[in-house]
Short mmCIF file of C-alpha atoms (C1' of nucleotides) and ligand atoms in Angstrom, two decimals:
data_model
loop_
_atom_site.label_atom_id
_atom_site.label_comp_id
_atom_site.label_asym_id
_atom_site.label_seq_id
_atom_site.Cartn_x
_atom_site.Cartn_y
_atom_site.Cartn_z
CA UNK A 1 21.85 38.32 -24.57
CA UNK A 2 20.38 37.58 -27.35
CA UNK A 3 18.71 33.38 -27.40
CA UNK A 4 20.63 30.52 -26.30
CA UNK A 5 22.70 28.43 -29.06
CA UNK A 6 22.85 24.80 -27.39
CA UNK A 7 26.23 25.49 -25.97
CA UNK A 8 25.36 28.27 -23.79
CA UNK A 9 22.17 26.29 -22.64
CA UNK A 10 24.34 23.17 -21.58
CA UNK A 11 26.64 25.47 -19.80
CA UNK A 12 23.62 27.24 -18.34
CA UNK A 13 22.61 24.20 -17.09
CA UNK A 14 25.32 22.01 -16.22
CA UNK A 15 26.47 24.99 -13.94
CA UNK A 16 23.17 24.00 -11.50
CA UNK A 17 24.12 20.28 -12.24
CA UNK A 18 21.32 20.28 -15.09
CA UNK A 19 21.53 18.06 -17.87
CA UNK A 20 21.80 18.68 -21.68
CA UNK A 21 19.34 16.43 -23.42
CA UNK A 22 18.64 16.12 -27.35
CA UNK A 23 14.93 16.44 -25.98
CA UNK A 24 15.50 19.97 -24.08
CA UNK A 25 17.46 21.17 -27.37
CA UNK A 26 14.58 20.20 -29.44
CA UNK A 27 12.09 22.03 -26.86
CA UNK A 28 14.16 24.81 -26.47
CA UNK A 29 14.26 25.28 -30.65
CA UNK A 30 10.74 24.96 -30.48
CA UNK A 31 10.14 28.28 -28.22
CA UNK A 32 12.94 30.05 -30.42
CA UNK A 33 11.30 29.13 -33.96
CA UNK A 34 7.65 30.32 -32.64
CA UNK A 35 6.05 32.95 -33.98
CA UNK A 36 6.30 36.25 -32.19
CA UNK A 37 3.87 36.69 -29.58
CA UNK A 38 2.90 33.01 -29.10
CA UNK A 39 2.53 31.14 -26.13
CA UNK A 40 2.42 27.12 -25.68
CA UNK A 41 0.96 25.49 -22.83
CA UNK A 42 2.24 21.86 -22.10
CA UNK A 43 0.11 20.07 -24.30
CA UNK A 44 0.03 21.96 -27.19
CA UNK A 45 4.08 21.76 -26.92
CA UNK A 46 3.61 18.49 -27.15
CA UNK A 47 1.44 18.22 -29.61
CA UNK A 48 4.31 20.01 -31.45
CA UNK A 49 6.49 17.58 -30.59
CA UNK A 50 4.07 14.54 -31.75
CA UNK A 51 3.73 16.20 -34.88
CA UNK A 52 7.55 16.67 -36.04
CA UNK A 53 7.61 13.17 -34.90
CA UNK A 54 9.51 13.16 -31.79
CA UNK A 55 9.02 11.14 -29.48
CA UNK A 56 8.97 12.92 -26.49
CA UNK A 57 6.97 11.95 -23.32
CA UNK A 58 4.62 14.26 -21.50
CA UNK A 59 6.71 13.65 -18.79
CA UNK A 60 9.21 15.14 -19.86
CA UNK A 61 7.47 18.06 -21.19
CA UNK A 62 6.23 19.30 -18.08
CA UNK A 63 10.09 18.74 -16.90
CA UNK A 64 12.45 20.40 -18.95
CA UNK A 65 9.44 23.36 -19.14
CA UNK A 66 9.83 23.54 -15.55
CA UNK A 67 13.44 23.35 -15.55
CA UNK A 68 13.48 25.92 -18.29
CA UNK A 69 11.48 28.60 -16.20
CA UNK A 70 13.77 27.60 -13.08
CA UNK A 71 16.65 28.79 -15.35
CA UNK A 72 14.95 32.14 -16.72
CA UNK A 73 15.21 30.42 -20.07
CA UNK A 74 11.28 30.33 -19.95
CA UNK A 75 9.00 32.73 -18.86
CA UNK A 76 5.72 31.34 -17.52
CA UNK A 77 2.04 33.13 -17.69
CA UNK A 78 -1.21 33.27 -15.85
CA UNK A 79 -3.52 33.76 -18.04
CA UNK A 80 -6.63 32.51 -16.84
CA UNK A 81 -7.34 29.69 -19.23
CA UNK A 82 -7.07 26.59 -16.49
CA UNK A 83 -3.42 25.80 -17.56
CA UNK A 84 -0.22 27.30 -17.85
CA UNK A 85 1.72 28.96 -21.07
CA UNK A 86 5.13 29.39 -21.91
CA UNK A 87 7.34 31.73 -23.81
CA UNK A 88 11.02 32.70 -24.20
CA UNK A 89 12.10 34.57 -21.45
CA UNK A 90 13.32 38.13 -22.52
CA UNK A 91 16.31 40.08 -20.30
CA UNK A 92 14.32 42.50 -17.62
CA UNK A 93 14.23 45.87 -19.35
CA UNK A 94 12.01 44.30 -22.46
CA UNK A 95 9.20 41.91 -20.67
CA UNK A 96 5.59 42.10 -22.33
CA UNK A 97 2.14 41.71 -21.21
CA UNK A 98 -0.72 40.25 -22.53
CA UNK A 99 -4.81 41.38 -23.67
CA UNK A 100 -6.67 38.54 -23.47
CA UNK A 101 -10.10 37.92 -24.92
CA UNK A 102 -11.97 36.00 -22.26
CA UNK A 103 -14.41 34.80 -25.01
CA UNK A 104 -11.91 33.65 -27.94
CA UNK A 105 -9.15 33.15 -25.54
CA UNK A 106 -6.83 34.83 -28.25
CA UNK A 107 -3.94 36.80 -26.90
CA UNK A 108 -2.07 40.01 -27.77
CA UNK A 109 0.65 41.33 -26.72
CA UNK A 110 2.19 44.48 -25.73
CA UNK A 111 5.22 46.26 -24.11
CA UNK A 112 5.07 49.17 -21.45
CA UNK A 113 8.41 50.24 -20.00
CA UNK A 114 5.94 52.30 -17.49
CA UNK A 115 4.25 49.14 -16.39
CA UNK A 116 7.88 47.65 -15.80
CA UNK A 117 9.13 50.50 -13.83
CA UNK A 118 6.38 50.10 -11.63
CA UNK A 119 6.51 46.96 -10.99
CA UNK A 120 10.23 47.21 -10.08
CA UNK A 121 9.50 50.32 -8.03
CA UNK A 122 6.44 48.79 -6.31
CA UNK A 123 8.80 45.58 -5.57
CA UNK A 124 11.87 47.75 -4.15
CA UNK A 125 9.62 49.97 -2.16
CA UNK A 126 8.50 46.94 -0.13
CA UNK A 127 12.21 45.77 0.28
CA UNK A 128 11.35 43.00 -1.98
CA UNK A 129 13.62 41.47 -5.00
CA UNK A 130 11.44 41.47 -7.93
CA UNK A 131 11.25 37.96 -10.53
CA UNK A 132 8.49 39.26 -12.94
CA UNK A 133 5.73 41.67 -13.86
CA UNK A 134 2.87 40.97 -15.98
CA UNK A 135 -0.71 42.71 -16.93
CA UNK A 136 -3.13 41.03 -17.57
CA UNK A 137 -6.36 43.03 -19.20
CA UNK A 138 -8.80 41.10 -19.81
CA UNK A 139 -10.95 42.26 -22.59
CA UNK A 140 -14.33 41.15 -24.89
CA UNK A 141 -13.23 41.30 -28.65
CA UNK A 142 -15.69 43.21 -31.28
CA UNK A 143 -16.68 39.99 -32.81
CA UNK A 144 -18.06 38.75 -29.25
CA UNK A 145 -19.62 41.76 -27.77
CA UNK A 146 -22.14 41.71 -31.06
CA UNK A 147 -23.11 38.25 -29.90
CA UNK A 148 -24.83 40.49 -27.20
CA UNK A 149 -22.40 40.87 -24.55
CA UNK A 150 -21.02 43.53 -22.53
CA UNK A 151 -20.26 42.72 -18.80
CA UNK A 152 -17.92 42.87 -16.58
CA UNK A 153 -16.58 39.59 -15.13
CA UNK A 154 -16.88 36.63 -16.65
CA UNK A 155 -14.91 33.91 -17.40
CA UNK A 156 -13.61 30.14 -18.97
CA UNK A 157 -16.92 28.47 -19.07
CA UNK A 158 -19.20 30.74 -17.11
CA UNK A 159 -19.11 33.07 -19.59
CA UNK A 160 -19.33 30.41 -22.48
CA UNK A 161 -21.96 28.69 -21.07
CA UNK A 162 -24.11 30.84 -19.13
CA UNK A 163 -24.32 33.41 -22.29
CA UNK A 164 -26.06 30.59 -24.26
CA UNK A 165 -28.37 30.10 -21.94
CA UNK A 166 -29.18 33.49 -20.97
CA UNK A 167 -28.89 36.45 -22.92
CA UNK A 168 -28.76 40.02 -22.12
CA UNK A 169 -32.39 41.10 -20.23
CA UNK A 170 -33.51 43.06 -23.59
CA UNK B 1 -21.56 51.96 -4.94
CA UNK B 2 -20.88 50.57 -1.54
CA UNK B 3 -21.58 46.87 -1.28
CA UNK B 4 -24.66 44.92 -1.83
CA UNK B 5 -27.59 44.39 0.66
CA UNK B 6 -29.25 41.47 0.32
CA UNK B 7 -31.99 43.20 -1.38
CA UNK B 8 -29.63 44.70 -3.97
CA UNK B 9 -27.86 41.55 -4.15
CA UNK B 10 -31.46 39.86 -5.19
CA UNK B 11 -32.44 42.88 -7.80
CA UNK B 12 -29.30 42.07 -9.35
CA UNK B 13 -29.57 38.34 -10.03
CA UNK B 14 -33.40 38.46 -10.74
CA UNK B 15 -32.71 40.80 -13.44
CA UNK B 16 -30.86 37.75 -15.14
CA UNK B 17 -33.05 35.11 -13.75
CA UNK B 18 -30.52 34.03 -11.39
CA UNK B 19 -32.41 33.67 -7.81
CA UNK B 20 -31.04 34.48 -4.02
CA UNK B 21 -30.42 31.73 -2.10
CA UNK B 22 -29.61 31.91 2.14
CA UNK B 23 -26.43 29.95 0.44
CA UNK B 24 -25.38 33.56 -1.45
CA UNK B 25 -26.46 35.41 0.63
CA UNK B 26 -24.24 34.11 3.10
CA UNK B 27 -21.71 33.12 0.98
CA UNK B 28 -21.70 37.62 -0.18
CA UNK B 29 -21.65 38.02 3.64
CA UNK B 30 -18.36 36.25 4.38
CA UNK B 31 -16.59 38.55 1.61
CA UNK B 32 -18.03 40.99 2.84
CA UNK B 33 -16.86 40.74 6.14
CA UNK B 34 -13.43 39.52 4.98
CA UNK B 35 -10.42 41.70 5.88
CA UNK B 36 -9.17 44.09 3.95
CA UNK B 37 -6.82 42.59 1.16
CA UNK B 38 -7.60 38.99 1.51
CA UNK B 39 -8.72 36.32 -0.87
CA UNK B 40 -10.48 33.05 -0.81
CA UNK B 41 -10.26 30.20 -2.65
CA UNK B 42 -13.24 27.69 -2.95
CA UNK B 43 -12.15 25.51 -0.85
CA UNK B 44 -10.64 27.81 1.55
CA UNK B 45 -14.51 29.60 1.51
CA UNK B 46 -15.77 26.05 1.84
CA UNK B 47 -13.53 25.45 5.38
CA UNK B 48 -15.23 28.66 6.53
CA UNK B 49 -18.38 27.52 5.80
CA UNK B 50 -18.53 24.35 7.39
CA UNK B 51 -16.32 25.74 10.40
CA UNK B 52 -19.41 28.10 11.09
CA UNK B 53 -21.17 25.67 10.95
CA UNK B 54 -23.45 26.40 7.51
CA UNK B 55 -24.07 23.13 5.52
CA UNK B 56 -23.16 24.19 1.98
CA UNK B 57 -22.20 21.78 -0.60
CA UNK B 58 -18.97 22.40 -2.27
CA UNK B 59 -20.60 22.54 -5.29
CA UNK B 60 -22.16 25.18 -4.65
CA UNK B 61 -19.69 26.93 -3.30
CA UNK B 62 -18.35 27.22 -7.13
CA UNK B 63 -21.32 27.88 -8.43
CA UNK B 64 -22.08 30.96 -6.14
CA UNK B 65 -18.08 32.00 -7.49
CA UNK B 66 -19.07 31.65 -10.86
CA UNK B 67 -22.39 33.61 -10.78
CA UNK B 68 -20.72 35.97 -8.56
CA UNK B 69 -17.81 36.94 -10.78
CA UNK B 70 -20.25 36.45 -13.84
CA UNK B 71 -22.41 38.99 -12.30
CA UNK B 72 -19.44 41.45 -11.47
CA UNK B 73 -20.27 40.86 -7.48
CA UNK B 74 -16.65 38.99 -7.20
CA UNK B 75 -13.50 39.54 -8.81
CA UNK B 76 -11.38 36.56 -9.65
CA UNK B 77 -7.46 36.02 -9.31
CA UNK B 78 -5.19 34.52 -10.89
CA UNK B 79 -2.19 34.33 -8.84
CA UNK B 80 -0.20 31.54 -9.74
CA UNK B 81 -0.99 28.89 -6.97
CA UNK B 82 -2.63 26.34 -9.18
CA UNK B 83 -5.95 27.48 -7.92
CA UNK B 84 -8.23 30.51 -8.74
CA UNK B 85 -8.72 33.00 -5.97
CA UNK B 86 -12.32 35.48 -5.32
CA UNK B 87 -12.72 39.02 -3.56
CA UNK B 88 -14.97 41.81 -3.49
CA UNK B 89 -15.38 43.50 -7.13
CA UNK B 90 -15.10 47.34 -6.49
CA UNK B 91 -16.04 49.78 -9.17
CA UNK B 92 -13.67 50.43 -11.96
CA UNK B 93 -11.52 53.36 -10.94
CA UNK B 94 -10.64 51.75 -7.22
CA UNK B 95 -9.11 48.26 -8.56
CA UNK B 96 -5.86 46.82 -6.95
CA UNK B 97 -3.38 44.89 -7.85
CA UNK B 98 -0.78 41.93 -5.95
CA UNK B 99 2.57 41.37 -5.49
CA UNK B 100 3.22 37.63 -4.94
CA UNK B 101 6.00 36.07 -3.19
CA UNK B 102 6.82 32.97 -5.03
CA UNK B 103 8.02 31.24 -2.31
CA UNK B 104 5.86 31.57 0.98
CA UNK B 105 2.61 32.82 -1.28
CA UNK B 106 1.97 35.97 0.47
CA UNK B 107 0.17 38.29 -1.24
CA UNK B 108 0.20 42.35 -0.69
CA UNK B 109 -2.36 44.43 -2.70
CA UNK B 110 -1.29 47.75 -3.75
CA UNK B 111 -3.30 50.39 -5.91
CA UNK B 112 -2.44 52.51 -9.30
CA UNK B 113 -4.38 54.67 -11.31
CA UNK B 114 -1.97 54.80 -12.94
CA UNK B 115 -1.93 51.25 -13.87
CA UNK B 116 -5.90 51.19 -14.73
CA UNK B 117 -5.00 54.16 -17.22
CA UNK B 118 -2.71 52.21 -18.63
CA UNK B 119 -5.07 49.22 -19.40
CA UNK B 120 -8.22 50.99 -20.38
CA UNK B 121 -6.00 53.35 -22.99
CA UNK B 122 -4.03 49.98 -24.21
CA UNK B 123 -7.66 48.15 -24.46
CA UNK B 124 -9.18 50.93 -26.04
CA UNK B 125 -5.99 51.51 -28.33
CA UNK B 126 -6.96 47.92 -29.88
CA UNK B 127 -11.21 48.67 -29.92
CA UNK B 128 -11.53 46.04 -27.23
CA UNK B 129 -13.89 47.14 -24.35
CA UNK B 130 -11.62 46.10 -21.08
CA UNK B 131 -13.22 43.81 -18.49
CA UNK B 132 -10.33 43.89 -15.78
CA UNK B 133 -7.12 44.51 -15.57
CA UNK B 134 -4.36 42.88 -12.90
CA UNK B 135 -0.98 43.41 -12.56
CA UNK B 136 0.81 40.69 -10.89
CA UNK B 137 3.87 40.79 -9.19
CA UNK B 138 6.09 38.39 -8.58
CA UNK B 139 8.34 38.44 -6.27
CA UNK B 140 9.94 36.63 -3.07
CA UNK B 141 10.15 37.85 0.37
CA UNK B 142 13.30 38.71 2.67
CA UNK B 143 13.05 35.73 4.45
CA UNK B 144 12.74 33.40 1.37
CA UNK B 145 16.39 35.40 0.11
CA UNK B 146 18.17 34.70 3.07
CA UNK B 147 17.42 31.08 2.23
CA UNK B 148 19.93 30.99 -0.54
CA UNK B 149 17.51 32.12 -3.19
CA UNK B 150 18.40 35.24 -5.47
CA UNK B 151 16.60 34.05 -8.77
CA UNK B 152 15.31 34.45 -12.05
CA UNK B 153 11.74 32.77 -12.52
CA UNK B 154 11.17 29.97 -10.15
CA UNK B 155 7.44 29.16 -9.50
CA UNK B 156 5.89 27.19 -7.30
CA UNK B 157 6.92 23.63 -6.37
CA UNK B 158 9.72 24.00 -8.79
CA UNK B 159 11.51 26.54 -6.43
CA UNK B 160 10.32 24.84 -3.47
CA UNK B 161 11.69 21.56 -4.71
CA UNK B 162 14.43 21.96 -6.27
CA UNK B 163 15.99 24.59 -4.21
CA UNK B 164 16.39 21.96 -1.52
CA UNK B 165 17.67 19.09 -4.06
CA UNK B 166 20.38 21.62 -5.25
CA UNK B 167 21.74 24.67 -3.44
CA UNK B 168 23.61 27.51 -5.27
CA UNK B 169 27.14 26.67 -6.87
CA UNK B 170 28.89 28.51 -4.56
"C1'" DA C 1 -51.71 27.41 -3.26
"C1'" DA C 2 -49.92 25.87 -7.46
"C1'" DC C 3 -46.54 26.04 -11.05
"C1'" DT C 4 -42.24 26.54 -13.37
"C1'" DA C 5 -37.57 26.97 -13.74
"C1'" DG C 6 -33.52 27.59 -11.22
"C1'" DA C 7 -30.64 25.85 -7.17
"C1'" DT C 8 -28.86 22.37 -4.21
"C1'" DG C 9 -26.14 18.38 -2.83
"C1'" DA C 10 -24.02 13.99 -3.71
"C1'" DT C 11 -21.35 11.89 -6.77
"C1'" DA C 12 -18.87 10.90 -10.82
"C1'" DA C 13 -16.05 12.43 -14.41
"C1'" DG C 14 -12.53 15.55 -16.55
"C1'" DC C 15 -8.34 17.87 -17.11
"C1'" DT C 16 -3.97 19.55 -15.86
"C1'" DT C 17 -0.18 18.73 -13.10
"C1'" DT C 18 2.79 15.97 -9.99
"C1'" DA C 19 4.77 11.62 -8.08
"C1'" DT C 20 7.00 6.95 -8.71
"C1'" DC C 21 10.33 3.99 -10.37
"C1'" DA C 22 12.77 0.99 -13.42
"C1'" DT C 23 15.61 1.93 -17.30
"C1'" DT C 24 18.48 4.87 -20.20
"C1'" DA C 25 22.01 8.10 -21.05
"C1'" DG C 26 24.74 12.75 -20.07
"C1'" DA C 27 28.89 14.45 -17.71
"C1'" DT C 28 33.30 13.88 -15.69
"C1'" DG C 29 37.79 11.89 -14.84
"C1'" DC C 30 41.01 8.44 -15.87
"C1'" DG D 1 37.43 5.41 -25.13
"C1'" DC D 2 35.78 3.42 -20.77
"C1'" DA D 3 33.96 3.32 -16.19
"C1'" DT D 4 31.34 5.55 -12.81
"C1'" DC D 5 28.02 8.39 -10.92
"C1'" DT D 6 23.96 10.72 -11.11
"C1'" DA D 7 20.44 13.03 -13.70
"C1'" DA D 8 16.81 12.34 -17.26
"C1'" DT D 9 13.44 9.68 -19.61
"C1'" DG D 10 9.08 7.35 -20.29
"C1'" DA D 11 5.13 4.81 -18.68
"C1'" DT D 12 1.98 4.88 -15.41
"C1'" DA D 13 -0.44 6.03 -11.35
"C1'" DA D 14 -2.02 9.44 -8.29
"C1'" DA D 15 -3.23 13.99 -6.90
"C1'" DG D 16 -5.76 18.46 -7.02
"C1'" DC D 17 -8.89 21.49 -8.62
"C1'" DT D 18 -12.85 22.16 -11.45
"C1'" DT D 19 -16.88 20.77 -14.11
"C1'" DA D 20 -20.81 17.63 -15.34
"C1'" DT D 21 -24.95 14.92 -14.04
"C1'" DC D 22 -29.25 14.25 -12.05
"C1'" DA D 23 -32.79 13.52 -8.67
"C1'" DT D 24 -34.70 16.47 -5.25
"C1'" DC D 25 -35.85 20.82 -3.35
"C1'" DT D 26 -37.20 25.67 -3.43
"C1'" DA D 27 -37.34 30.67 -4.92
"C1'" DG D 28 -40.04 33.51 -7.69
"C1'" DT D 29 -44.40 34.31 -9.93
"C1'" DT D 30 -49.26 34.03 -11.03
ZN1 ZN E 201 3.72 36.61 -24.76
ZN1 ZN E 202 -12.38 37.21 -28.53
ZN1 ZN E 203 -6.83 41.46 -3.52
ZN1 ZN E 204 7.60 34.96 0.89
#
DNA sequence: AACTAGATGATAAGCTTTATCATTAGATGC
DNA sequence: GCATCTAATGATAAAGCTTATCATCTAGTT
């Protein structure tokens, strides 16, 4: 499959009883025209939205994402920033992970059929039915370790904040 | 290294000018006495708290977390319940990873060289130095199947909900 | 013992997500 | 096209978890 045109996302959806609205189209359009390897959280989807100038409540941001993930149309990722992201859900054989700079926050992506296979083979082997798979590394780019860093766990603000105050003993 | 004493635990954090409290140290001692394969939450550490009867501030149950995981003591989770979850950090070559059911919330840790190879070559691949890496299953359960439920990527209250509001088509 | 800087606890504020509900508008069948 | 039924929208309030503030207390050091 390759994405959905708007018919075959109405008749995705009307088959659970779902509704075809111009805002879901426009959402949906949105995901399909971003840039490879992006991710949008609620608010910067809306902020999107704002900006083309549609007017499209919150509300119904958070919905239709929702809705879109309950379909598969959406995938949605953990990736440790307080909030949630969203992307266009692939077919199984080709799902991604994601690096992730716990200083910037900037993302990269990658694909591993290994990481897939184990997953799948992890899932089956505990009689389970597997949804998704992701990695998560979670890394320090170049440009922050020189601002004298090198640990291992920190995170969101406790890294951000606590580094200011308190460099590296020597 | 095994796990921290209390006088290890106190080296560490005085070498950043962090200082041991009876609050950490008893906060460390409930993880480490946790079974095998759990997780807490703050709140759910909080519960335990006050049930034994410790008067510990909830506040600083998060700060402990964060100095904790700052300090590489805990390791924190991310598993997709709109709250962040803390364990015992072990040394790099012994971390685990979860499969999730998306449904009841169980969580099963399994562990993979394989899978830490995977992340330290991919960070190391980009010139990144790697912090953690978790892979994350997702799955659902048996039980949760039998329910009517054979899906792509449902998560949280938007399975739970709408699976109720709006069974199958046939 | 005294001193200094970090930690605590109580409380308020913040941010993301979810719930409510009156109103609007798809989908279906005639 | 029109009527009907039911889902979706938008505005707003509420919830849930996390972070900020600040006066008070205390660990670590001299
Ligand atoms: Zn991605
Ligand atoms: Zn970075
Ligand atoms: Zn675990
Ligand atoms: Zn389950």
């Amino acid at each position: 499959m390759a994405s959905h045109t708007p018919a075959s996302l109405k008749a995705l959806l009307n088959q659970r009883g779902f509704r075809l609205t111009p805002q879901r189209q426009t959402i949906l359009h949105i995901f399909q025209t971003l840039p490879q390897g992006n991710h949008l959280s609620a608010e910067e989807l809306h902020n999107i939205l704002v900006a083309q100038g549609e007017r499209i409540s919150l509300s119904t941001v958070y919905r239709t994402l929702h809705v879109m993930a309950f379909m598969g149309v959406l995938r949605e990722l953990e990736l440790a920033e307080g909030h949630k992201h969203y992307e266009l859900n692939s077919p199984d054989p080709h799902q991604h992970h994601h690096l992730v700079c716990v200083q910037c926050n900037r993302t990269l992506e990658f694909e591993s059929d290994l990481i897939d296979r184990i997953g799948t083979k992890q899932a089956e082997a505990e009689g389970y039915h597997l949804l998704d798979c992701q990695l998560t590394i979670y890394i320090v780019c170049p440009d922050a370790m020189q601002q004298g860093w090198s640990h291992s766990l920190p995170r969101d603000w406790v890294c951000n904040r606590m580094m200011q105050m308190r460099p590296d003993p020597e």
